[in-house]
CSV table of C-alpha atoms and ligand atoms in Angstrom, one decimal:
chain,number,residue,atom,x,y,z
A,1,UNK,CA,-16.1,-113.6,-72.1
A,2,UNK,CA,-18.9,-111.0,-72.0
A,3,UNK,CA,-20.8,-112.7,-74.8
A,4,UNK,CA,-22.1,-115.3,-72.5
A,5,UNK,CA,-23.7,-112.6,-70.3
A,6,UNK,CA,-25.6,-111.3,-73.3
A,7,UNK,CA,-26.8,-114.8,-74.3
A,8,UNK,CA,-28.2,-115.5,-70.8
A,9,UNK,CA,-29.9,-112.3,-70.0
A,10,UNK,CA,-29.2,-108.6,-69.2
A,11,UNK,CA,-33.0,-108.2,-69.0
A,12,UNK,CA,-33.5,-109.9,-72.3
A,13,UNK,CA,-36.5,-112.4,-72.4
A,14,UNK,CA,-34.7,-115.7,-72.5
A,15,UNK,CA,-36.9,-117.2,-75.1
A,16,UNK,CA,-36.0,-114.5,-77.7
A,17,UNK,CA,-33.0,-115.5,-79.8
A,18,UNK,CA,-30.6,-112.9,-81.0
A,19,UNK,CA,-30.1,-113.0,-84.7
A,20,UNK,CA,-27.4,-111.1,-86.6
A,21,UNK,CA,-28.7,-110.5,-90.1
A,22,UNK,CA,-26.2,-109.7,-92.8
A,23,UNK,CA,-27.8,-108.0,-95.8
A,24,UNK,CA,-26.3,-108.5,-99.3
A,25,UNK,CA,-26.0,-106.0,-102.0
A,26,UNK,CA,-29.4,-106.9,-103.6
A,27,UNK,CA,-31.2,-105.9,-100.4
A,28,UNK,CA,-30.4,-102.3,-101.1
A,29,UNK,CA,-29.8,-102.1,-104.9
A,30,UNK,CA,-31.0,-104.4,-107.6
A,31,UNK,CA,-28.9,-105.3,-110.7
A,32,UNK,CA,-29.3,-102.7,-113.4
A,33,UNK,CA,-30.6,-99.9,-111.2
A,34,UNK,CA,-28.8,-96.6,-111.2
A,35,UNK,CA,-28.9,-96.2,-107.5
A,36,UNK,CA,-31.1,-93.1,-107.1
A,37,UNK,CA,-32.2,-92.5,-103.5
A,38,UNK,CA,-35.8,-93.4,-104.4
A,39,UNK,CA,-34.7,-96.8,-105.9
A,40,UNK,CA,-32.6,-97.6,-102.8
A,41,UNK,CA,-35.3,-96.6,-100.4
A,42,UNK,CA,-37.8,-98.8,-102.1
A,43,UNK,CA,-35.6,-101.8,-101.9
A,44,UNK,CA,-34.7,-101.1,-98.4
A,45,UNK,CA,-38.3,-100.8,-97.5
A,46,UNK,CA,-39.1,-104.3,-98.9
A,47,UNK,CA,-36.1,-105.7,-97.0
A,48,UNK,CA,-37.1,-104.1,-93.8
A,49,UNK,CA,-40.6,-105.6,-94.2
A,50,UNK,CA,-38.9,-109.0,-93.9
A,51,UNK,CA,-36.9,-107.8,-90.9
A,52,UNK,CA,-40.0,-106.4,-89.2
A,53,UNK,CA,-41.7,-109.8,-89.7
A,54,UNK,CA,-38.9,-111.5,-87.8
A,55,UNK,CA,-39.2,-109.1,-84.9
A,56,UNK,CA,-43.0,-109.2,-84.9
A,57,UNK,CA,-43.0,-113.0,-84.6
A,58,UNK,CA,-41.9,-112.4,-81.1
A,59,UNK,CA,-39.3,-115.0,-81.4
A,60,UNK,CA,-36.2,-113.0,-82.3
A,61,UNK,CA,-34.2,-109.9,-81.6
A,62,UNK,CA,-32.1,-108.6,-84.4
A,63,UNK,CA,-28.9,-106.8,-85.1
A,64,UNK,CA,-28.5,-105.8,-88.8
A,65,UNK,CA,-25.4,-105.4,-90.9
A,66,UNK,CA,-25.1,-104.8,-94.6
A,67,UNK,CA,-22.9,-104.4,-97.6
A,68,UNK,CA,-22.0,-101.1,-99.2
A,69,UNK,CA,-20.3,-101.8,-102.5
A,70,UNK,CA,-22.4,-99.8,-104.9
A,71,UNK,CA,-22.9,-97.0,-102.4
A,72,UNK,CA,-19.3,-96.5,-101.5
A,73,UNK,CA,-18.4,-96.8,-105.2
A,74,UNK,CA,-20.7,-93.9,-106.0
A,75,UNK,CA,-19.3,-91.8,-103.1
A,76,UNK,CA,-15.8,-92.4,-104.4
A,77,UNK,CA,-16.9,-91.4,-107.9
A,78,UNK,CA,-18.5,-88.2,-106.5
A,79,UNK,CA,-15.2,-87.4,-104.8
A,80,UNK,CA,-13.3,-88.0,-107.9
A,81,UNK,CA,-15.5,-85.9,-110.2
A,82,UNK,CA,-15.8,-83.0,-107.7
A,83,UNK,CA,-12.2,-83.1,-106.3
A,84,UNK,CA,-11.4,-79.6,-107.7
A,85,UNK,CA,-14.4,-77.9,-106.0
A,86,UNK,CA,-14.7,-79.9,-102.7
A,87,UNK,CA,-12.0,-81.7,-100.8
A,88,UNK,CA,-12.2,-85.5,-101.5
A,89,UNK,CA,-12.3,-87.8,-98.4
A,90,UNK,CA,-10.2,-90.9,-97.8
A,91,UNK,CA,-11.7,-94.3,-98.6
A,92,UNK,CA,-12.3,-95.1,-94.9
A,93,UNK,CA,-14.3,-91.8,-94.5
A,94,UNK,CA,-16.3,-92.7,-97.6
A,95,UNK,CA,-17.0,-96.0,-95.8
A,96,UNK,CA,-18.3,-94.1,-92.7
A,97,UNK,CA,-20.4,-92.0,-95.0
A,98,UNK,CA,-22.0,-95.1,-96.5
A,99,UNK,CA,-22.8,-96.4,-93.1
A,100,UNK,CA,-24.7,-93.2,-92.4
A,101,UNK,CA,-26.5,-93.3,-95.7
A,102,UNK,CA,-27.6,-96.9,-95.5
A,103,UNK,CA,-28.2,-96.8,-91.7
A,104,UNK,CA,-30.5,-93.9,-92.2
A,105,UNK,CA,-32.6,-95.7,-94.8
A,106,UNK,CA,-32.9,-98.9,-92.7
A,107,UNK,CA,-33.5,-96.9,-89.5
A,108,UNK,CA,-36.3,-94.9,-91.1
A,109,UNK,CA,-37.9,-97.8,-92.9
A,110,UNK,CA,-38.0,-100.0,-89.8
A,111,UNK,CA,-39.4,-97.1,-87.7
A,112,UNK,CA,-42.1,-96.4,-90.2
A,113,UNK,CA,-43.1,-100.1,-90.5
A,114,UNK,CA,-43.2,-100.5,-86.8
A,115,UNK,CA,-45.3,-97.3,-86.5
A,116,UNK,CA,-47.8,-98.8,-89.0
A,117,UNK,CA,-48.1,-101.9,-86.8
A,118,UNK,CA,-48.6,-99.9,-83.6
A,119,UNK,CA,-45.0,-100.8,-82.5
A,120,UNK,CA,-43.6,-97.3,-82.5
A,121,UNK,CA,-42.0,-98.2,-79.1
A,122,UNK,CA,-39.2,-100.3,-80.7
A,123,UNK,CA,-36.0,-98.1,-80.9
A,124,UNK,CA,-33.8,-98.4,-84.0
A,125,UNK,CA,-30.2,-97.1,-84.0
A,126,UNK,CA,-27.3,-97.1,-86.3
A,127,UNK,CA,-23.8,-97.3,-84.8
A,128,UNK,CA,-21.0,-95.9,-86.9
A,129,UNK,CA,-18.7,-98.9,-86.5
A,130,UNK,CA,-14.9,-99.2,-86.6
A,131,UNK,CA,-13.4,-102.6,-87.1
A,132,UNK,CA,-9.9,-103.2,-85.9
A,133,UNK,CA,-7.6,-104.9,-88.3
A,134,UNK,CA,-4.0,-106.0,-87.9
A,135,UNK,CA,-1.5,-103.5,-89.5
A,136,UNK,CA,0.7,-106.6,-90.2
A,137,UNK,CA,-2.1,-108.5,-91.9
A,138,UNK,CA,-0.7,-110.2,-95.1
A,139,UNK,CA,-3.5,-108.6,-97.1
A,140,UNK,CA,-1.6,-105.2,-96.9
A,141,UNK,CA,1.4,-106.7,-98.7
A,142,UNK,CA,-0.7,-107.7,-101.7
A,143,UNK,CA,-3.8,-105.6,-102.1
A,144,UNK,CA,-6.4,-107.2,-104.3
A,145,UNK,CA,-9.7,-105.5,-103.9
A,146,UNK,CA,-10.5,-103.0,-106.7
A,147,UNK,CA,-12.3,-99.8,-105.5
A,148,UNK,CA,-13.5,-96.6,-107.0
A,149,UNK,CA,-13.5,-95.3,-110.6
A,150,UNK,CA,-11.5,-96.5,-113.6
A,151,UNK,CA,-8.5,-94.4,-114.6
A,152,UNK,CA,-6.4,-94.1,-117.8
A,153,UNK,CA,-2.9,-95.5,-117.6
A,154,UNK,CA,-1.3,-92.0,-117.1
A,155,UNK,CA,-3.8,-91.0,-114.4
A,156,UNK,CA,-3.1,-94.4,-112.6
A,157,UNK,CA,0.6,-93.8,-112.7
A,158,UNK,CA,0.2,-90.3,-111.3
A,159,UNK,CA,-2.0,-91.6,-108.4
A,160,UNK,CA,0.6,-94.2,-107.7
A,161,UNK,CA,3.5,-91.7,-107.8
A,162,UNK,CA,1.8,-88.9,-105.9
A,163,UNK,CA,-0.5,-90.7,-103.5
A,164,UNK,CA,1.2,-94.1,-103.2
A,165,UNK,CA,-2.0,-95.9,-104.5
A,166,UNK,CA,-1.6,-99.5,-105.6
A,167,UNK,CA,-3.1,-99.7,-109.0
A,168,UNK,CA,-4.0,-102.6,-111.4
A,169,UNK,CA,-5.2,-103.0,-114.9
A,170,UNK,CA,-8.8,-104.5,-114.6
A,171,UNK,CA,-9.5,-107.0,-117.4
A,172,UNK,CA,-9.0,-104.5,-120.3
A,173,UNK,CA,-11.5,-102.0,-118.8
A,174,UNK,CA,-9.0,-99.6,-117.5
A,175,UNK,CA,-6.9,-99.0,-114.4
A,176,UNK,CA,-8.3,-99.1,-110.8
A,177,UNK,CA,-7.0,-98.6,-107.4
A,178,UNK,CA,-6.7,-101.8,-105.4
A,179,UNK,CA,-6.7,-102.0,-101.6
A,180,UNK,CA,-6.2,-104.7,-99.0
A,181,UNK,CA,-9.0,-106.8,-97.7
A,182,UNK,CA,-7.7,-107.6,-94.2
A,183,UNK,CA,-9.4,-110.0,-91.7
A,184,UNK,CA,-11.6,-108.3,-89.1
A,185,UNK,CA,-10.1,-108.7,-85.6
A,186,UNK,CA,-12.5,-106.8,-83.3
A,187,UNK,CA,-15.7,-104.7,-83.5
A,188,UNK,CA,-14.5,-101.7,-81.7
A,189,UNK,CA,-18.0,-100.5,-80.6
A,190,UNK,CA,-19.1,-103.9,-79.4
A,191,UNK,CA,-19.8,-102.8,-75.9
A,192,UNK,CA,-22.2,-100.0,-76.8
A,193,UNK,CA,-23.9,-102.4,-79.3
A,194,UNK,CA,-24.4,-104.9,-76.6
A,195,UNK,CA,-25.9,-102.3,-74.3
A,196,UNK,CA,-28.3,-101.1,-77.1
A,197,UNK,CA,-29.3,-104.7,-77.7
A,198,UNK,CA,-29.9,-105.3,-74.0
A,199,UNK,CA,-32.1,-102.2,-74.0
A,200,UNK,CA,-34.2,-103.8,-76.7
A,201,UNK,CA,-33.0,-101.7,-79.5
A,202,UNK,CA,-32.6,-102.9,-83.1
A,203,UNK,CA,-29.0,-102.0,-84.0
A,204,UNK,CA,-27.6,-101.5,-87.4
A,205,UNK,CA,-23.8,-101.9,-87.2
A,206,UNK,CA,-20.6,-102.7,-89.0
A,207,UNK,CA,-22.0,-101.6,-92.4
A,208,UNK,CA,-19.8,-102.4,-95.4
A,209,UNK,CA,-17.6,-104.6,-93.2
A,210,UNK,CA,-17.0,-101.6,-90.9
A,211,UNK,CA,-14.5,-98.8,-91.1
A,212,UNK,CA,-11.1,-100.4,-91.0
A,213,UNK,CA,-8.9,-99.0,-88.3
A,214,UNK,CA,-5.5,-100.0,-86.8
A,215,UNK,CA,-4.3,-99.6,-83.2
A,216,UNK,CA,-1.3,-97.3,-83.0
A,217,UNK,CA,0.3,-96.2,-79.7
A,218,UNK,CA,-3.0,-96.6,-77.9
A,219,UNK,CA,-5.0,-94.8,-80.5
A,220,UNK,CA,-7.1,-95.7,-83.5
A,221,UNK,CA,-6.3,-94.7,-87.0
A,222,UNK,CA,-8.4,-95.2,-90.2
A,223,UNK,CA,-6.8,-97.2,-93.0
A,224,UNK,CA,-7.7,-97.5,-96.7
A,225,UNK,CA,-8.9,-101.1,-96.9
A,226,UNK,CA,-12.1,-103.0,-97.5
A,227,UNK,CA,-13.2,-105.6,-94.9
A,228,UNK,CA,-15.5,-108.4,-96.2
A,229,UNK,CA,-19.0,-107.7,-94.8
A,230,UNK,CA,-19.7,-111.4,-94.1
A,231,UNK,CA,-16.5,-111.9,-92.1
A,232,UNK,CA,-17.1,-108.6,-90.2
A,233,UNK,CA,-20.7,-109.7,-89.7
A,234,UNK,CA,-19.5,-112.9,-88.1
A,235,UNK,CA,-17.2,-110.9,-85.7
A,236,UNK,CA,-20.2,-108.8,-84.8
A,237,UNK,CA,-22.4,-111.9,-84.2
A,238,UNK,CA,-19.8,-113.5,-82.0
A,239,UNK,CA,-19.1,-110.2,-80.1
A,240,UNK,CA,-22.8,-109.6,-79.3
A,241,UNK,CA,-23.4,-113.2,-78.4
A,242,UNK,CA,-25.9,-114.0,-81.1
A,243,UNK,CA,-27.4,-117.5,-81.3
A,244,UNK,CA,-28.0,-117.2,-85.0
A,245,UNK,CA,-26.0,-115.6,-87.8
A,246,UNK,CA,-28.0,-115.2,-90.9
A,247,UNK,CA,-26.6,-114.2,-94.3
A,248,UNK,CA,-29.2,-113.0,-96.7
A,249,UNK,CA,-28.0,-112.9,-100.3
A,250,UNK,CA,-29.4,-113.4,-103.8
A,251,UNK,CA,-29.4,-117.3,-103.8
A,252,UNK,CA,-31.8,-119.3,-101.6
A,253,UNK,CA,-29.3,-122.0,-100.9
A,254,UNK,CA,-25.6,-122.9,-101.0
A,255,UNK,CA,-24.8,-125.2,-103.8
A,256,UNK,CA,-22.2,-127.9,-104.6
A,257,UNK,CA,-20.9,-127.9,-108.1
A,258,UNK,CA,-22.4,-124.5,-108.6
A,259,UNK,CA,-23.5,-123.8,-112.2
A,260,UNK,CA,-22.6,-127.3,-113.5
A,261,UNK,CA,-25.0,-130.1,-114.5
A,262,UNK,CA,-24.1,-131.8,-111.2
A,263,UNK,CA,-25.3,-128.7,-109.2
A,264,UNK,CA,-26.9,-129.7,-105.8
A,265,UNK,CA,-28.6,-127.5,-103.2
A,266,UNK,CA,-27.7,-128.0,-99.6
A,267,UNK,CA,-30.3,-127.9,-96.9
A,268,UNK,CA,-27.8,-128.4,-94.1
A,269,UNK,CA,-24.0,-128.8,-93.6
A,270,UNK,CA,-22.0,-129.6,-90.5
A,271,UNK,CA,-18.9,-127.6,-89.9
A,272,UNK,CA,-16.8,-130.6,-90.9
A,273,UNK,CA,-18.8,-131.0,-94.2
A,274,UNK,CA,-18.5,-127.2,-94.9
A,275,UNK,CA,-14.7,-127.4,-94.4
A,276,UNK,CA,-14.5,-130.4,-96.8
A,277,UNK,CA,-16.6,-128.7,-99.5
A,278,UNK,CA,-14.6,-125.5,-99.0
A,279,UNK,CA,-11.4,-127.3,-99.5
A,280,UNK,CA,-12.8,-129.0,-102.6
A,281,UNK,CA,-13.4,-125.5,-104.0
A,282,UNK,CA,-17.2,-125.4,-104.3
A,283,UNK,CA,-17.5,-121.8,-103.2
A,284,UNK,CA,-16.4,-118.9,-105.4
A,285,UNK,CA,-13.8,-116.5,-103.9
A,286,UNK,CA,-15.2,-113.1,-103.1
A,287,UNK,CA,-18.9,-114.2,-103.1
A,288,UNK,CA,-19.9,-117.6,-101.5
A,289,UNK,CA,-16.5,-118.4,-100.1
A,290,UNK,CA,-16.4,-115.7,-97.4
A,291,UNK,CA,-20.0,-116.5,-96.4
A,292,UNK,CA,-19.2,-120.2,-95.8
A,293,UNK,CA,-15.9,-119.2,-94.0
A,294,UNK,CA,-17.9,-116.8,-91.8
A,295,UNK,CA,-20.5,-119.5,-91.1
A,296,UNK,CA,-17.8,-122.0,-90.0
A,297,UNK,CA,-16.1,-119.3,-87.8
A,298,UNK,CA,-19.4,-118.4,-86.2
A,299,UNK,CA,-20.2,-122.0,-85.1
A,300,UNK,CA,-16.6,-122.6,-84.0
A,301,UNK,CA,-16.8,-119.5,-81.8
A,302,UNK,CA,-19.8,-120.9,-80.0
A,303,UNK,CA,-22.8,-119.8,-82.2
A,304,UNK,CA,-25.8,-122.2,-82.5
A,305,UNK,CA,-26.5,-122.0,-86.2
A,306,UNK,CA,-25.6,-120.1,-89.3
A,307,UNK,CA,-28.0,-119.7,-92.2
A,308,UNK,CA,-27.3,-118.7,-95.7
A,309,UNK,CA,-30.4,-117.9,-97.8
A,310,UNK,CA,-32.2,-115.2,-99.8
A,311,UNK,CA,-34.2,-112.3,-98.4
A,312,UNK,CA,-37.6,-113.7,-99.3
A,313,UNK,CA,-36.8,-117.0,-97.5
A,314,UNK,CA,-35.6,-115.4,-94.3
A,315,UNK,CA,-38.5,-116.3,-92.0
A,316,UNK,CA,-38.9,-119.8,-93.5
A,317,UNK,CA,-35.2,-120.4,-93.0
A,318,UNK,CA,-35.4,-119.4,-89.4
A,319,UNK,CA,-38.1,-122.0,-89.0
A,320,UNK,CA,-35.7,-124.5,-90.6
A,321,UNK,CA,-37.9,-124.7,-93.8
A,322,UNK,CA,-35.6,-123.1,-96.3
A,323,UNK,CA,-32.0,-122.0,-96.9
A,324,UNK,CA,-28.8,-123.7,-96.0
A,325,UNK,CA,-28.2,-124.2,-92.3
A,326,UNK,CA,-24.7,-124.8,-90.8
A,327,UNK,CA,-24.4,-126.4,-87.4
A,328,UNK,CA,-21.8,-128.1,-85.3
A,329,UNK,CA,-23.1,-131.6,-85.8
B,401,ADP,P1,-23.8,-110.4,-101.5
B,401,ADP,O1,-23.9,-109.0,-102.0
B,401,ADP,O2,-25.0,-111.0,-100.9
B,401,ADP,O3,-22.6,-110.6,-100.6
B,401,ADP,P2,-22.3,-112.0,-103.5
B,401,ADP,O4,-22.4,-111.8,-105.0
B,401,ADP,O5,-21.0,-111.6,-102.9
B,401,ADP,O6,-23.6,-111.3,-102.8
B,401,ADP,O7,-22.5,-113.6,-103.2
B,401,ADP,C1,-23.6,-114.3,-103.7
B,401,ADP,C2,-23.3,-115.0,-105.0
B,401,ADP,O8,-22.4,-116.1,-104.7
B,401,ADP,C3,-24.5,-115.7,-105.7
B,401,ADP,O9,-25.1,-114.7,-106.5
B,401,ADP,C4,-23.8,-116.8,-106.5
B,401,ADP,O10,-23.6,-116.4,-107.9
B,401,ADP,C5,-22.4,-116.9,-105.9
B,401,ADP,N1,-21.9,-118.3,-105.6
B,401,ADP,C6,-20.7,-118.7,-105.8
B,401,ADP,N2,-20.5,-120.0,-105.4
B,401,ADP,C7,-21.7,-120.4,-105.0
B,401,ADP,C8,-22.2,-121.6,-104.5
B,401,ADP,N3,-21.4,-122.7,-104.4
B,401,ADP,N4,-23.5,-121.7,-104.2
B,401,ADP,C9,-24.3,-120.7,-104.4
B,401,ADP,N5,-24.0,-119.5,-104.8
B,401,ADP,C10,-22.7,-119.3,-105.1
B,402,MG,MG1,-20.5,-110.3,-101.2
């Protein structure tokens, strides 16, 4: 596997560890914010300040991935509201748009931060990333992930009949389209990402879990689906041969018996322990569960350690002084 080559060298200083950092929703938009460009840029700037510190420590090289929930939600809404004046785009194209939007903000923030520190020589690039999924993935049989605006019952029925959308009533709030959340199989652009990393670039890739595509007669085709960003981040980390996969979210540690009087924060877990806690149901579906699953996969595919923590604890967690670390033993 090519991943070993990247770990060992390709002109990369051996002492610098490659970290894939997965940014959660709160790194770009805080709860309660409307999502104006200025708000997002401000959050991204604070986030990038943390990322720049990692790079400046001289100990790490980073590849960045990120969520896109609120951003793609707004793009879908804009498409819906403006559909009579401008042609709406498919969900997977909206995903591509969100990668450009968020990639631009991170790219510019990091570049400006480095310029201030006299490190204008560090290149930063966003790669519009396609993630291959299996057209036969079970997730396509029973779509579960709600996307886009709420509809009335009649509108939902029309979308189902005319466009073949799967629609579901969402807890009394109205009807929404639901799409599949298939497992990521392969980061299609992995080779170019590896080359950029080897050339000392900071790469932003696989945003929003990547643009879901299927292989068909030797070609790629976009599909309307949403890939979990933590699981796609793990694929990316394995594909670029990262030593560390770090998931930055809005809690500083993974907890057992979350939100109960018996709640307990975890400093470390072995893969075996993580599997046991996972089976016992400690991690909520759609939030902590995919993170722990991604961490387990990363270690099992040869990664050194996975870290789950909050943005403000990122550098401390890399030093082993904060967060939850998952290792083989
Ligand atoms: P992100 O945008 O970073 O992916 P998520 O909301 O998907 O954020 O996941 C983080 C959330 O997971 C936390 O805010 C917390 O409420 C929730 N969570 C569920 N189970 C646990 C657990 N066992 N320990 C810690 N947090 C948990
Ligand atoms: Mg999440």
